[in-house]
PDB file of C-alpha atoms in Angstrom:
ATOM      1  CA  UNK A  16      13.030 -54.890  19.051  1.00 62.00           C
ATOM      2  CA  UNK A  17      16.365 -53.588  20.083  1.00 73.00           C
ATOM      3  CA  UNK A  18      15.357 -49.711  20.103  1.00 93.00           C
ATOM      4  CA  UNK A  19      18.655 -47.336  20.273  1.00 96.00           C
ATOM      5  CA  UNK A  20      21.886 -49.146  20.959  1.00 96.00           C
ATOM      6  CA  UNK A  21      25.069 -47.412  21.614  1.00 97.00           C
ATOM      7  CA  UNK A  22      28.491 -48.998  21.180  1.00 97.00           C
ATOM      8  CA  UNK A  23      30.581 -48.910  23.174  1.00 97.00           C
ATOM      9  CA  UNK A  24      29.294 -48.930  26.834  1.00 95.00           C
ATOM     10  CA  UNK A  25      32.648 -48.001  28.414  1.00 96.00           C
ATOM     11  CA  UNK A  26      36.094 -46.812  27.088  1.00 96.00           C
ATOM     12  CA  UNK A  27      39.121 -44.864  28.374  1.00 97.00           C
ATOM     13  CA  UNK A  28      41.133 -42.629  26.290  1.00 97.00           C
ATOM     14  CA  UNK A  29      44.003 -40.940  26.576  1.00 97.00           C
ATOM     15  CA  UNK A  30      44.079 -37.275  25.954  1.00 98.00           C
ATOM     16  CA  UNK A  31      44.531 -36.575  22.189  1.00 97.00           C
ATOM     17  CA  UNK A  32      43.433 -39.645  21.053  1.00 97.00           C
ATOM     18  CA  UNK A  33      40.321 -39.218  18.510  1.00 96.00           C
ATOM     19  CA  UNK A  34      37.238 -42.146  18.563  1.00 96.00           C
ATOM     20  CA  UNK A  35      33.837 -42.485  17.317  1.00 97.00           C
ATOM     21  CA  UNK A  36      30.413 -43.468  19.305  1.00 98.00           C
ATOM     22  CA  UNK A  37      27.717 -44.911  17.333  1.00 97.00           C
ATOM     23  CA  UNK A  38      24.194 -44.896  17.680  1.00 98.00           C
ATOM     24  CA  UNK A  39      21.674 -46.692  15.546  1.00 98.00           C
ATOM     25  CA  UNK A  40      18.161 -46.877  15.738  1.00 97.00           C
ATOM     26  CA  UNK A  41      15.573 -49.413  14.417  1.00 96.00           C
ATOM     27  CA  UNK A  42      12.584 -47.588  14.499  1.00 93.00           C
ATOM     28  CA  UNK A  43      12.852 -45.490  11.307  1.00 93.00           C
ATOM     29  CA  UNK A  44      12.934 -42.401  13.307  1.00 93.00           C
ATOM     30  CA  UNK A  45      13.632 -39.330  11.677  1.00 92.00           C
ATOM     31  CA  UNK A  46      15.236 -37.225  14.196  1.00 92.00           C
ATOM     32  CA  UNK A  47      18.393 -38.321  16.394  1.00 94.00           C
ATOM     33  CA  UNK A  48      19.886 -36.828  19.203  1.00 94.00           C
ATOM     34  CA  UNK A  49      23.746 -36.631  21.531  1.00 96.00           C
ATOM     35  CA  UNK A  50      23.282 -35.657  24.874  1.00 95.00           C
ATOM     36  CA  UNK A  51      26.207 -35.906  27.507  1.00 96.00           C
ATOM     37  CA  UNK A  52      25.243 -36.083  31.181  1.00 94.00           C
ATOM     38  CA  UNK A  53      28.124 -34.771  33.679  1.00 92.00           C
ATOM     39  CA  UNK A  54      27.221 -34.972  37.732  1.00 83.00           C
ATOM     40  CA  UNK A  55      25.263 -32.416  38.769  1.00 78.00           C
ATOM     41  CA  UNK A  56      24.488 -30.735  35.396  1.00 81.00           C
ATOM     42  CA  UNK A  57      21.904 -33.041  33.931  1.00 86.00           C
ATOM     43  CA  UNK A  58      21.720 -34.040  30.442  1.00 90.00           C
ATOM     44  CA  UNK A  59      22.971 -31.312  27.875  1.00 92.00           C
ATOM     45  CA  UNK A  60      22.180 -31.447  24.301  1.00 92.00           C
ATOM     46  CA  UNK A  61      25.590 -32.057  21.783  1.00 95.00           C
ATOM     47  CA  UNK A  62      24.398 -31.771  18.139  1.00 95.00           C
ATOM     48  CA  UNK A  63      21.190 -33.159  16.437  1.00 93.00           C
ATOM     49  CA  UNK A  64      19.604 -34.806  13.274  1.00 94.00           C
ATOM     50  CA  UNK A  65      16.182 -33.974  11.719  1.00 91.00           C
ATOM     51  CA  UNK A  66      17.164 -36.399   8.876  1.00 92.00           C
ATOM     52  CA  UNK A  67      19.212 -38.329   6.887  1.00 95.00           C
ATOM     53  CA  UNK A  68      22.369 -35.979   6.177  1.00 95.00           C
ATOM     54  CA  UNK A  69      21.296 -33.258   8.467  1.00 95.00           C
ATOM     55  CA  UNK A  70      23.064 -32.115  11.410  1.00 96.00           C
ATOM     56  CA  UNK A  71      22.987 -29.265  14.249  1.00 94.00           C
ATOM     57  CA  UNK A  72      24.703 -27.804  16.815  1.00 93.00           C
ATOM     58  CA  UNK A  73      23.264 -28.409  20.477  1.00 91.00           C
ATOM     59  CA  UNK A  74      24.204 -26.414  23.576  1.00 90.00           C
ATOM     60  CA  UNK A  75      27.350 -27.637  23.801  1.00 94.00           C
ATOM     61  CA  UNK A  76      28.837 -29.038  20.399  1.00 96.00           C
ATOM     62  CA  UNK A  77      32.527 -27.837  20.485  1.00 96.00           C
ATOM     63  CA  UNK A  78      34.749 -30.013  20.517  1.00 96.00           C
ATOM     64  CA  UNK A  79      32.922 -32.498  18.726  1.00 98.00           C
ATOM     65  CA  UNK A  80      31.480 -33.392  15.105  1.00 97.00           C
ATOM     66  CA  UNK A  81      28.529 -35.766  14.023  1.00 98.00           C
ATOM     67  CA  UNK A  82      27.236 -37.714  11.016  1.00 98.00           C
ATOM     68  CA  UNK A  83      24.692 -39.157   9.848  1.00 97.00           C
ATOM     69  CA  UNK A  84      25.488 -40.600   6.360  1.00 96.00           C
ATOM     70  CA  UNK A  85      22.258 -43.400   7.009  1.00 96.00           C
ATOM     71  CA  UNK A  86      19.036 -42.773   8.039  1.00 96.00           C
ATOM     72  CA  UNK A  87      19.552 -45.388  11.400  1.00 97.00           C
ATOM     73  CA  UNK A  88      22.916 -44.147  12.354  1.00 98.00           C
ATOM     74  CA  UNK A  89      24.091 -41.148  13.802  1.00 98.00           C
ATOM     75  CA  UNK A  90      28.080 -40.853  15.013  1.00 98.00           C
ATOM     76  CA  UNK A  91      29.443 -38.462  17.398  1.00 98.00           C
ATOM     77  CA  UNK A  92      33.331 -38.249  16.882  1.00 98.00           C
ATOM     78  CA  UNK A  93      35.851 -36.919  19.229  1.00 96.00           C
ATOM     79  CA  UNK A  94      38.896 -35.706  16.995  1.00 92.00           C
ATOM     80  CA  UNK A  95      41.091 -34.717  20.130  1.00 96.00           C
ATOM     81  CA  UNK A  96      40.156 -36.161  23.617  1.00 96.00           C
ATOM     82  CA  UNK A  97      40.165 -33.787  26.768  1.00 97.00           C
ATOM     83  CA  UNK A  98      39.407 -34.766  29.972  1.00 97.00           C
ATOM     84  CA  UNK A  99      36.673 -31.868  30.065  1.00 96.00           C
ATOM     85  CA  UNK A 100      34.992 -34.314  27.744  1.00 97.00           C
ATOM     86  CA  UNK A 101      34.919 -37.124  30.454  1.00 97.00           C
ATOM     87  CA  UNK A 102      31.136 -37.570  30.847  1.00 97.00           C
ATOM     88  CA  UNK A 103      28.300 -40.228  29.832  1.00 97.00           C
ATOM     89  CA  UNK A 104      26.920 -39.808  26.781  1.00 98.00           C
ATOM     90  CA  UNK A 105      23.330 -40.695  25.973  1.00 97.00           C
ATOM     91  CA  UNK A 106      21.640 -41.081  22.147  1.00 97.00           C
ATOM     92  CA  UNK A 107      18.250 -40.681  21.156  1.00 94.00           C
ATOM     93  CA  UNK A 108      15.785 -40.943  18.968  1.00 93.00           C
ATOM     94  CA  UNK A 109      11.864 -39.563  17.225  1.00 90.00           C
ATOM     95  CA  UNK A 110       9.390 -39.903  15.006  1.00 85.00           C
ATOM     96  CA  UNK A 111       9.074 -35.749  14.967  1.00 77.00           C
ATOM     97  CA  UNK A 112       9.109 -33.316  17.179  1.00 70.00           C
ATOM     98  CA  UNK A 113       7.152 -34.365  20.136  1.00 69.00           C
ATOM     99  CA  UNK A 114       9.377 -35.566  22.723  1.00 68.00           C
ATOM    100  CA  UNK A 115       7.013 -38.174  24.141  1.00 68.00           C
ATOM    101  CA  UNK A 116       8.305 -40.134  21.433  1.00 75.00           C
ATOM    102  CA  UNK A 117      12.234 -39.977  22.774  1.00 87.00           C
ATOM    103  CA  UNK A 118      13.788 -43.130  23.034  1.00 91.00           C
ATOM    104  CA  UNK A 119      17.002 -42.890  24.602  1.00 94.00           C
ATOM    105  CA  UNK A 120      19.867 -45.423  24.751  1.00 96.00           C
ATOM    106  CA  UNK A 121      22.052 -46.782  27.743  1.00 94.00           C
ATOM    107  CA  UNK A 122      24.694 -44.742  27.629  1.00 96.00           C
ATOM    108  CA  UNK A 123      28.408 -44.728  26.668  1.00 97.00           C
ATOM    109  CA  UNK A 124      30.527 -44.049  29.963  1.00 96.00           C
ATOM    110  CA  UNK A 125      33.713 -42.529  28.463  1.00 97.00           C
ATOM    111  CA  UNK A 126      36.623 -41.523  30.784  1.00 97.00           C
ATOM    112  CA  UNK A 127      39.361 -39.447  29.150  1.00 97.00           C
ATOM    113  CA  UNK A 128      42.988 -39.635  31.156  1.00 97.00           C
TER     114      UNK A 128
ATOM    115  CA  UNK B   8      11.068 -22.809  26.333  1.00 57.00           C
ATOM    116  CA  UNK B   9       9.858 -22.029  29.881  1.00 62.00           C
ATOM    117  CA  UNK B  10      12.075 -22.374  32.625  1.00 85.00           C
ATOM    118  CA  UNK B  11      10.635 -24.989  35.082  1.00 92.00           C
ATOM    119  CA  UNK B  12      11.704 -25.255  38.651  1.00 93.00           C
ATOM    120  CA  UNK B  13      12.019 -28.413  40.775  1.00 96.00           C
ATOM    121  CA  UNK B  14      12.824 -29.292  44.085  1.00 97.00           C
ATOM    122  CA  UNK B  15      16.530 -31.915  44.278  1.00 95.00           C
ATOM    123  CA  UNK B  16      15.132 -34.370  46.222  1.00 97.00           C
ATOM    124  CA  UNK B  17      12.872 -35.989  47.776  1.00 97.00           C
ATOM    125  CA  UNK B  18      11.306 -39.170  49.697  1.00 97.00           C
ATOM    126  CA  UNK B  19       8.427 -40.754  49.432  1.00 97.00           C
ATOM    127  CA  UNK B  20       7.324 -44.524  51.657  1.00 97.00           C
ATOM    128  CA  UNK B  21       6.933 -47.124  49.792  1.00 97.00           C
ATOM    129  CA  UNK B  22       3.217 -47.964  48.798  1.00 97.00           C
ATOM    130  CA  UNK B  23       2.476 -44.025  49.442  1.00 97.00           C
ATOM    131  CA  UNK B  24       1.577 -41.697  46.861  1.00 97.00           C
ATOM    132  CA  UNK B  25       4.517 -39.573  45.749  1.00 98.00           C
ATOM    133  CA  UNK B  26       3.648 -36.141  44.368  1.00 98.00           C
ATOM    134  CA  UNK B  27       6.719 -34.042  42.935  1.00 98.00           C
ATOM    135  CA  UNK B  28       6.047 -30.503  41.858  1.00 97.00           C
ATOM    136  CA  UNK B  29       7.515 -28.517  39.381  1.00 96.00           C
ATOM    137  CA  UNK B  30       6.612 -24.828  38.618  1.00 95.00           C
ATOM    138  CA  UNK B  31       6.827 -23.707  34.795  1.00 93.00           C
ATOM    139  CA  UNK B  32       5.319 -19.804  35.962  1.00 92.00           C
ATOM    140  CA  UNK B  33       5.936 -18.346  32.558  1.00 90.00           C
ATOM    141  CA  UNK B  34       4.545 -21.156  30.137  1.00 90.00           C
ATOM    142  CA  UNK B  35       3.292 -20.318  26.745  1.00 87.00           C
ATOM    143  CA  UNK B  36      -0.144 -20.990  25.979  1.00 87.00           C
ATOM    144  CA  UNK B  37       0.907 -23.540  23.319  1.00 85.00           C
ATOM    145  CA  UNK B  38       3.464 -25.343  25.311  1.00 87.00           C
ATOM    146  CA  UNK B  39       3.017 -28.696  26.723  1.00 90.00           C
ATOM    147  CA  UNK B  40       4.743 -30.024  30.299  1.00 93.00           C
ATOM    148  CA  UNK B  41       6.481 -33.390  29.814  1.00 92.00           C
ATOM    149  CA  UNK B  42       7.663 -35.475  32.600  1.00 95.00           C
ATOM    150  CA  UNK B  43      10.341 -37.775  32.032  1.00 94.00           C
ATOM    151  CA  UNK B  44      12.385 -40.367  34.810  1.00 96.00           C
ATOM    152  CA  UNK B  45      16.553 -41.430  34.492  1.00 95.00           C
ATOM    153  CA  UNK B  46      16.625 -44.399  36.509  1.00 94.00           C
ATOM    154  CA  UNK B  47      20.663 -44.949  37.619  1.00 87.00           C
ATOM    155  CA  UNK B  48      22.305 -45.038  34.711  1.00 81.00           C
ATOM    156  CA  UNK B  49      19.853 -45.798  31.980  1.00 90.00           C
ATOM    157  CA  UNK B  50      18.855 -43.324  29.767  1.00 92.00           C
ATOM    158  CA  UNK B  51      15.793 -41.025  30.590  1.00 93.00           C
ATOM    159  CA  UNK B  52      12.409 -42.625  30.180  1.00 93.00           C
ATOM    160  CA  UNK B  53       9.409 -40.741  28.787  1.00 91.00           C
ATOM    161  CA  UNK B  54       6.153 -41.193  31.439  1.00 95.00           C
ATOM    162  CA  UNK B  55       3.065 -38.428  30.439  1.00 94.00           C
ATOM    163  CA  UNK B  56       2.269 -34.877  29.091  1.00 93.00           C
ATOM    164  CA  UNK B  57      -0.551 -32.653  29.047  1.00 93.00           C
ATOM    165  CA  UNK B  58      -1.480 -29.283  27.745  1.00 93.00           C
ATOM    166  CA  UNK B  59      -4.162 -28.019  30.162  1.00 92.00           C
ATOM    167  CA  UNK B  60      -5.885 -30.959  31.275  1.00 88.00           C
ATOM    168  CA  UNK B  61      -5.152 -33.578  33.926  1.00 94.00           C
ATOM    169  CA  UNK B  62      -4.106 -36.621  32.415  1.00 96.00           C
ATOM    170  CA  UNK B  63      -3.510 -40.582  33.407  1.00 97.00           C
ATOM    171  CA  UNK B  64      -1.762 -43.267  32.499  1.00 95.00           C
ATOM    172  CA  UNK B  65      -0.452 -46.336  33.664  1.00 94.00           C
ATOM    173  CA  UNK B  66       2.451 -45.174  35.025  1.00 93.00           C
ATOM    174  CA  UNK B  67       1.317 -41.638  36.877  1.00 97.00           C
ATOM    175  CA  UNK B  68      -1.141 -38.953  37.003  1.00 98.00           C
ATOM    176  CA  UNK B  69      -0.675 -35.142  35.904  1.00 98.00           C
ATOM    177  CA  UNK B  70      -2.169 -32.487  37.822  1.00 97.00           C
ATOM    178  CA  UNK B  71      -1.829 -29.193  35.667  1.00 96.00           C
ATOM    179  CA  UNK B  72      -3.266 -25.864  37.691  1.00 96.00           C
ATOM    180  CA  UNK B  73      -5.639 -24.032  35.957  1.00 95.00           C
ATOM    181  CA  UNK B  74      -3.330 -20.909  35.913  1.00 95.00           C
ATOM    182  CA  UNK B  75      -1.005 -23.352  34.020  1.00 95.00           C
ATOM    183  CA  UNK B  76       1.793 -22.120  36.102  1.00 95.00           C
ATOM    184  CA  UNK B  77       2.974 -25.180  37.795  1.00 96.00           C
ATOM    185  CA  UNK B  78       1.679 -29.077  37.806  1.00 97.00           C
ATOM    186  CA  UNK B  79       2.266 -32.198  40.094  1.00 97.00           C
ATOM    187  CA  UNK B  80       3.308 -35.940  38.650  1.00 98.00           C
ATOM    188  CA  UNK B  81       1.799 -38.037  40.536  1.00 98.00           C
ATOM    189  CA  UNK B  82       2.914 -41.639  41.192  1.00 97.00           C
ATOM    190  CA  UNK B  83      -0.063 -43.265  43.197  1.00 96.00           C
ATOM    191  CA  UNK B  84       1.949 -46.537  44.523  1.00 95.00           C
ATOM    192  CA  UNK B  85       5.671 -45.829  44.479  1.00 97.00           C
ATOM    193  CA  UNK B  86       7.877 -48.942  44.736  1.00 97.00           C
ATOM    194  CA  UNK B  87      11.847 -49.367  45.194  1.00 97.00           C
ATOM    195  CA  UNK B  88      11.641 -49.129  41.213  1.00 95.00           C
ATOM    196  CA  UNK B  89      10.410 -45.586  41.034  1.00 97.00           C
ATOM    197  CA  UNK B  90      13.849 -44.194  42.626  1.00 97.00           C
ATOM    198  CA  UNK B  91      15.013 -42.106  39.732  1.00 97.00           C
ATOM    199  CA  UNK B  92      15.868 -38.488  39.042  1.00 96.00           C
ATOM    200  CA  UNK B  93      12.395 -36.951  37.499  1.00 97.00           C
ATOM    201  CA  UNK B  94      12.727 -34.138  35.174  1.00 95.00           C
ATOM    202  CA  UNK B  95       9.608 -31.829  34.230  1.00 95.00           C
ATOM    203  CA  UNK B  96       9.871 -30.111  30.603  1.00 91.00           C
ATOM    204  CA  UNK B  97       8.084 -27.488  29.398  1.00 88.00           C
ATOM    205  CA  UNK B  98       8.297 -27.253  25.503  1.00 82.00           C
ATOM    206  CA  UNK B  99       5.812 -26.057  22.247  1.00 78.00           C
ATOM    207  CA  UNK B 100       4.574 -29.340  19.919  1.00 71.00           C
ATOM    208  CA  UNK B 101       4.974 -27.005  17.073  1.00 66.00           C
ATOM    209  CA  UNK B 102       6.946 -24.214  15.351  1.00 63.00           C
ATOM    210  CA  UNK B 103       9.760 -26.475  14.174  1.00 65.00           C
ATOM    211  CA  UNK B 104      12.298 -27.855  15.712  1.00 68.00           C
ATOM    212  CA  UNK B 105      13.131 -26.955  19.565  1.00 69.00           C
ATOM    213  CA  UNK B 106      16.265 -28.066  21.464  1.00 73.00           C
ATOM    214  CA  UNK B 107      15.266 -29.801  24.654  1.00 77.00           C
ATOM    215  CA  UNK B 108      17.167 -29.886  27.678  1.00 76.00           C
ATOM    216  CA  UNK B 109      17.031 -31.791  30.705  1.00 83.00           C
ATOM    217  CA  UNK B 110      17.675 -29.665  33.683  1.00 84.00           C
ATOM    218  CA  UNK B 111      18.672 -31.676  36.779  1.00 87.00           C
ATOM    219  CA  UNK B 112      15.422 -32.909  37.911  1.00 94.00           C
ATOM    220  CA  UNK B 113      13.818 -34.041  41.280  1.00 97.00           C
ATOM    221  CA  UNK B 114      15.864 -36.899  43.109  1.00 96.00           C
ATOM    222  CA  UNK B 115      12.979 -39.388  44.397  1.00 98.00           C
ATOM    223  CA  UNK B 116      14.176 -41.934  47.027  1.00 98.00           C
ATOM    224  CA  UNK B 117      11.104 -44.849  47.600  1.00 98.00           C
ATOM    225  CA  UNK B 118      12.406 -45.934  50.917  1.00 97.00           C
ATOM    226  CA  UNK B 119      11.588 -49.674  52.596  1.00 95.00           C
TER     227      UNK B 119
END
């Protein structure tokens, strides 16, 4: 029962440089979820998924873009690195609405030089 | 949502009950307070909710006032394992689909 796993845990980039994150989810959960967590700020929602093929803008989505082409899977892609986008990033899942049922991942530490 | 206020930190012995606030004074009638923990570097881990009534469960105790207007978590044995950030979220179960965000939470420390 592996929940939400994130790939990768840790990676540097260089400013510029474009990359994906994925997040997948075995739980047949509708609704998915990018949060980034900086020090001090707690965790601040990115964009969002109520289903297959949906996406929306969070609190702070610029600067970034999201799929989610398959129900279990839902990408967050950098197209031009910053180091303003240094942060951890944390995925998440539901069934619905209710956020008793979030499910949250481990975390990708990315560090953009 | 409501805006929900928390202390940054606190301590609590271990084996002693630790009781973090959290004051949500202009709650909606239908919106629920959720109580979630981020142990060091995990992601955030759901613990209990409640509308208006107390609730329990194997982890902690809720204490909602009957004004609605703030509530207490309640872990009745904290160990080493309970140091985490705690965040307190005030949100409707209905209406369609409502952004959540995680302010920055209480800072327990379970010392020795």
């Amino acid at each position: 029962n592996a929940g939400v796993t994130q790939t990768p845990k840790f990676r540097v980039l260089k400013t510029g440089q474009s990359m994906t994150l994925l997040c997948a989810q075995d739980m047949n959960h509708e609704y998915m979820y990018w949060y980034r967590q900086d020090p001090g700020m707690g965790l601040r929602l990115i964009h969002y998924s109520v289903g297959e093929g949906t996406t929306a803008k969070g609190e702070v989505p610029d600067g970034y873009n999201v799929s989610r082409l398959k129900k279990q899977n839902f990408l967050l892609g950098l197209e031009s690195a910053a180091p303003s986008q240094t942060s951890v990033y944390f995925c998440a899942s539901s069934y619905g609405q209710a956020i008793y049922g979030y499910t949250f991942g481990s975390g990708t530490r990315l560090t953009v030089v | 949502d409501a805006k929900t206020t928390q202390p940054p930190s606190m301590d609590c012995a271990e084996g002693r009950a630790a009781n973090l606030p959290c004051n949500h004074s202009t709650i909606s009638g239908n919106e629920y307070v959720y109580w979630y923990r981020q142990i060091h570097s995990q992601g955030p881990q759901y613990i209990i909710h409640g509308l208006k009534n107390n609730e329990t469960n194997e982890m902690a105790s809720l204490i909602i006032t009957e004004d609605r207007k703030s509530s207490t978590l309640i872990l009745p044995h904290a160990t080493l394992r309970d140091t985490a950030v705690y965040y307190c979220i005030v949100r409707a179960n209905s209406g369609g689909y409502q952004k959540v965000t995680f302010g920055t939470g209480t800072k327990l420390q379970v010392i020795p």
